[in-house]
Tab-separated table of C-alpha atoms in Angstrom:
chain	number	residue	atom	x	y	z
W	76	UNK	CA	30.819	-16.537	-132.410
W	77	UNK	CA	34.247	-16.196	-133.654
W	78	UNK	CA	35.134	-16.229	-137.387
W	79	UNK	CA	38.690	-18.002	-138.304
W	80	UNK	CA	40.168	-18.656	-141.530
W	81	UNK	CA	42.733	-22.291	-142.076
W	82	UNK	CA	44.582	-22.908	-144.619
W	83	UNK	CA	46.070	-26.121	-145.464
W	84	UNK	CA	49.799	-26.123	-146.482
W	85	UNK	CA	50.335	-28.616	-149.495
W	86	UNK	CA	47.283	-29.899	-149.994
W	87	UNK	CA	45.579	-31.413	-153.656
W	88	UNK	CA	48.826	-30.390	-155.542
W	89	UNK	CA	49.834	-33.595	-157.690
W	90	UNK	CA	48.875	-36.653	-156.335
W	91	UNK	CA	49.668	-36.631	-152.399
W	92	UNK	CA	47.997	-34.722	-149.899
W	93	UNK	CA	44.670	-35.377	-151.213
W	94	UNK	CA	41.924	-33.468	-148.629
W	95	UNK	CA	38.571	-33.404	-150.791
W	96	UNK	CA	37.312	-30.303	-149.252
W	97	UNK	CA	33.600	-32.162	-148.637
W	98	UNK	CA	35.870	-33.775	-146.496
W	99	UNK	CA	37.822	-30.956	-144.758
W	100	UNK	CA	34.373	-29.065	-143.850
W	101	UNK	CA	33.186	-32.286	-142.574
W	102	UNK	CA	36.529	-31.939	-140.287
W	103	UNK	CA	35.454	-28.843	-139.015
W	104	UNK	CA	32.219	-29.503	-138.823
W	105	UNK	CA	33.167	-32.429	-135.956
W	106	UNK	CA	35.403	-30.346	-134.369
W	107	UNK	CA	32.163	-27.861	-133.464
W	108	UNK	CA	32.885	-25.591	-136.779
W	109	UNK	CA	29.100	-23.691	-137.761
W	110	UNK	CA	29.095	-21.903	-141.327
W	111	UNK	CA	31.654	-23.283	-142.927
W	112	UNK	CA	32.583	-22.196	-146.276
W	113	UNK	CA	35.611	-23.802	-148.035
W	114	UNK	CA	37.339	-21.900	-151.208
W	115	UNK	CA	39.356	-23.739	-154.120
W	116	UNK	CA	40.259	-26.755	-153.843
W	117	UNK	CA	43.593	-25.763	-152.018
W	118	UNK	CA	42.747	-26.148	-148.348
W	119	UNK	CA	41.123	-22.757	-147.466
W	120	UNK	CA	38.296	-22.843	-145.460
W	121	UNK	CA	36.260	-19.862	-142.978
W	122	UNK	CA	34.080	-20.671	-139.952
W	123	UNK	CA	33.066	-20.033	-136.721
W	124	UNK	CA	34.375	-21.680	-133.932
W	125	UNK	CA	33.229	-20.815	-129.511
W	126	UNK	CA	37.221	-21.671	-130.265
W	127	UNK	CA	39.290	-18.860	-128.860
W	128	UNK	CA	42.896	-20.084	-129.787
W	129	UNK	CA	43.960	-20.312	-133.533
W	130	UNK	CA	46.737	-22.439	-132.834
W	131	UNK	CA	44.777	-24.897	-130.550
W	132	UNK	CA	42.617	-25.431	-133.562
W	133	UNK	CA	45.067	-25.535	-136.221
W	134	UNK	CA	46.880	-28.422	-133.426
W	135	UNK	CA	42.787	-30.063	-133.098
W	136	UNK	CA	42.301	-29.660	-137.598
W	137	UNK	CA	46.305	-31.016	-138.484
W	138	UNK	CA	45.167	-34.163	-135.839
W	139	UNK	CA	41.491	-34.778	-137.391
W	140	UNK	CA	42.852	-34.642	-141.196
W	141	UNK	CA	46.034	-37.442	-139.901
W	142	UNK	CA	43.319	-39.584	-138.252
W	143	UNK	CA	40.447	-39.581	-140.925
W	144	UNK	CA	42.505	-38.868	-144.025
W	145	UNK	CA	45.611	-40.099	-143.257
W	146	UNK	CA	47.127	-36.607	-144.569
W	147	UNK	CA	50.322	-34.997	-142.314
W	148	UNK	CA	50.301	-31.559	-143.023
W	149	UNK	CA	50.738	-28.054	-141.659
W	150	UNK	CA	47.811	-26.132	-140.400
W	151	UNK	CA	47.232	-22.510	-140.144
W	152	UNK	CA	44.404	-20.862	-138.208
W	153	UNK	CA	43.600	-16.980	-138.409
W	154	UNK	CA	40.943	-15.124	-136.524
W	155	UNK	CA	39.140	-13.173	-138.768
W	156	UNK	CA	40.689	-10.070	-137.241
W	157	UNK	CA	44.702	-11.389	-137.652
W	158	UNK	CA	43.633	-12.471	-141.091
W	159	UNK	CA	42.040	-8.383	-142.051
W	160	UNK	CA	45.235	-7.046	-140.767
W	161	UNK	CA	47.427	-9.116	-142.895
W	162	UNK	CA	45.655	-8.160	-145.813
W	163	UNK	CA	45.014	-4.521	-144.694
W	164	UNK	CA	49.015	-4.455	-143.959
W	165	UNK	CA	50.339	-5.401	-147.469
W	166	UNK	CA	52.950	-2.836	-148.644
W	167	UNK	CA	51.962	-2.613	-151.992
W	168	UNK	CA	48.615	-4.357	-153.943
W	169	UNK	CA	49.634	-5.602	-157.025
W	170	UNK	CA	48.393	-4.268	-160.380
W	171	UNK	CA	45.465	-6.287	-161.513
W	172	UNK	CA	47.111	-8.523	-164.299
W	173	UNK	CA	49.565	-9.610	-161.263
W	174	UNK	CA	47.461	-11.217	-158.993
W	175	UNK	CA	48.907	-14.416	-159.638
W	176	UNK	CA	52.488	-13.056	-158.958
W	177	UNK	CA	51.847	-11.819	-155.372
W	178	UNK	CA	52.182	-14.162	-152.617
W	179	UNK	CA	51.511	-14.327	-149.123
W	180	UNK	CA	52.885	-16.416	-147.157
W	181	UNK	CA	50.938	-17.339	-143.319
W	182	UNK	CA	52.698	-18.679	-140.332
W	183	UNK	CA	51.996	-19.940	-137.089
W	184	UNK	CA	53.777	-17.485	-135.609
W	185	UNK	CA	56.584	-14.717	-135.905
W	186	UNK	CA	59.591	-17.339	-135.775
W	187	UNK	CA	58.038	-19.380	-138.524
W	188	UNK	CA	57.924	-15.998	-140.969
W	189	UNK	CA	61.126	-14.643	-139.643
W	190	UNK	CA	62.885	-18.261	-141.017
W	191	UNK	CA	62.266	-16.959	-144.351
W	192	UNK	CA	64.813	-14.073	-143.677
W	193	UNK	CA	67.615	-16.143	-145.566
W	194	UNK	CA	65.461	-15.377	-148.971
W	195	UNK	CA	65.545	-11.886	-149.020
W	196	UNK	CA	69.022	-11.455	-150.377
W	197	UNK	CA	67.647	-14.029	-153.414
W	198	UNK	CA	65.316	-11.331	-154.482
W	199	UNK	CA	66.092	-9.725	-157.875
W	200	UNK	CA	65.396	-6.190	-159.719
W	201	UNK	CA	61.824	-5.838	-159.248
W	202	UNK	CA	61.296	-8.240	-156.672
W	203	UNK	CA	60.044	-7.477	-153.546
W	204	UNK	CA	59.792	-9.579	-150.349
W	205	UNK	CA	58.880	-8.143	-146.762
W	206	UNK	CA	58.817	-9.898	-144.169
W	207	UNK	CA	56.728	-8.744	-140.981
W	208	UNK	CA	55.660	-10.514	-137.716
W	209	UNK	CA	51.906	-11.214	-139.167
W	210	UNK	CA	52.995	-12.450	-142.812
W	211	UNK	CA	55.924	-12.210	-145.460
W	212	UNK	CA	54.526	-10.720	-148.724
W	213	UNK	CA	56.418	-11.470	-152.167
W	214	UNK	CA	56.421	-9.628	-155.633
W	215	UNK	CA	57.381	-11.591	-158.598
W	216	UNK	CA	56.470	-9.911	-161.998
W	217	UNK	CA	58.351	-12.178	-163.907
W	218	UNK	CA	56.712	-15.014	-162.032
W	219	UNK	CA	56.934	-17.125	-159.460
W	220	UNK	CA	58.663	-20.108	-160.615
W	221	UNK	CA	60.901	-17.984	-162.507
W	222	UNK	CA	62.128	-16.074	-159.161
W	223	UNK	CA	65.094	-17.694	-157.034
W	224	UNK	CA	62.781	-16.748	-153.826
W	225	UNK	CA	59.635	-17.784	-155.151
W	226	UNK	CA	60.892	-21.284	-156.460
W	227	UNK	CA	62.764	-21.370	-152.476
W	228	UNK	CA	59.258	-20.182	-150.888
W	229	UNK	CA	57.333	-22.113	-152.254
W	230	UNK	CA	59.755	-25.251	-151.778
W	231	UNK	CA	62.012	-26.491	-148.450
W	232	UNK	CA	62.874	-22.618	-147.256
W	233	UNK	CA	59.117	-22.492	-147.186
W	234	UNK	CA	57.917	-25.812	-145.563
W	235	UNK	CA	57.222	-23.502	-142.203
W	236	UNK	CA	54.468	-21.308	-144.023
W	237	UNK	CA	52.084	-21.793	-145.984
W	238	UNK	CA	51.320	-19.164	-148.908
W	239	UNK	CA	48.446	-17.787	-151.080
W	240	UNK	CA	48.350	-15.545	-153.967
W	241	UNK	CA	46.411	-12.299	-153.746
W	242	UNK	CA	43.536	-13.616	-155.738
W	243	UNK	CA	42.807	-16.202	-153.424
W	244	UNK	CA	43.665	-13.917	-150.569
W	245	UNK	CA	41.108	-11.100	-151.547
W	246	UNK	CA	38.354	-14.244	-152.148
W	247	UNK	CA	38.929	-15.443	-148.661
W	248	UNK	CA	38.676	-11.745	-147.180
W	249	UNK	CA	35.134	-11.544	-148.791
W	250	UNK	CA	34.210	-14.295	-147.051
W	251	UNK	CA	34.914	-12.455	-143.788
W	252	UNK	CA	32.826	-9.853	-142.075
W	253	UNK	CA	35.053	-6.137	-141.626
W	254	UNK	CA	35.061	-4.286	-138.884
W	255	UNK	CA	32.169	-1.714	-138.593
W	256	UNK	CA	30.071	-3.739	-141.023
C-alpha cells in the first residue's frame, strides 16, 4: 500500500489550531489510514493509504479535522516518493548546528510555491531561498525570525505553504521506506 506523508499548516502554535495528534491519527485512521505514525506535536503524520491522490486526501483530512475538531486549516499530502525527492533535491544541507535555520516550505502544488517568488528579493547576505516546482528551501543563519523572508514565510506571504525545518524534515524521511530498501 502506498506511504504518504501530511502535514498540517498552523497547527498547536499558541492557543488556536489545537489538533491533539491522538486525535489527528484517529482522523486518518477513519479515513482508511493503516500504520500511522504522527511526529511532534506540529501536525506531521506518515501512513498508508489504497489512496492514490495526495490532494484528494489532503481535500478528505482538511474536511475530517473542520468536522470533528472544528480546526480550518491547510493540508498537505506527499507520497512517500514526492516527499524523498524534495528532500533528495535540497541545494545545500545545512551544517549541523543549523538545522533549526533551514526551512522547507511544502505546497499543494507548483502555483502555491511559485507565490513565494515576491520573497526572494527580501533575502539578505547569506541568505538563500530557492524556489522549485516540488518545494522552496530557505537558509537563514542568523535565524529565522531575524530574516525579512523568514518572518514573511512564515507569516501572510506564506499562508499557501506550509514549512518544516530540516530537523523535522530528516525525522519524517526516517519514517519513510527509500527506494531499493
Amino acid at each position: 500500500m502506498p506511504r504518504f506523508v501530511a502535514l498540517l499548516r498552523g497547527v498547536n502554535v499558541g492557543k488556536g489550531n489545537r489538533v491533539p495528534m491522538a486525535e489527528f491519527k484517529q482522523v486518518l485512521e477513519d479515513l482508511g489510514a493503516t500504520e500511522v505514525k504522527t511526529l511532534l506535536n506540529s501536525g506531521n503524520a506518515v501512513f498508508s493509504s489504497p489512496a492514490r491522490s495526495g490532494p484528494r486526501l489532503a481535500a478528505a483530512i482538511a474536511e475530517a479535522l473542520a468536522s470533528r475538531l472544528g480546526v480550518v486549516t491547510p493540508v498537505v499530502v506527499k507520497s512517500a516518493a514526492e516527499f524523498a525527492r524534495i528532500v533528495d533535491g535540497v541545494p545545500c544541507a545545512p551544517p549541523d548546528g543549523d538545522h533549526s535555520r533551514f526551512l522547507i516550505a511544502f505546497g499543494p502544488d507548483e502555483v502555491a510555491l511559485q507565490a513565494l517568488q515576491p520573497l526572494v528579493p527580501l533575502a539578505t547576505a547569506g541568505e538563500r531561498l530557492v524556489i522549485t516546482p516540488q518545494a522552496a528551501y530557505l537558509h537563514c543563519p542568523g535565524g529565522l525570525l531575524e530574516s525579512a523572508v523568514g518572518a514573511a514565510m512564515l507569516g501572510k506571504a506564506g499562508r499557501g505553504v506550509t514549512t518544516r525545518n530540516w530537523a523535522t524534515v530528516r525525522k519524517i524521511a526516517a519514517l519513510l521506506p527509500r527506494a531499493g530498501g
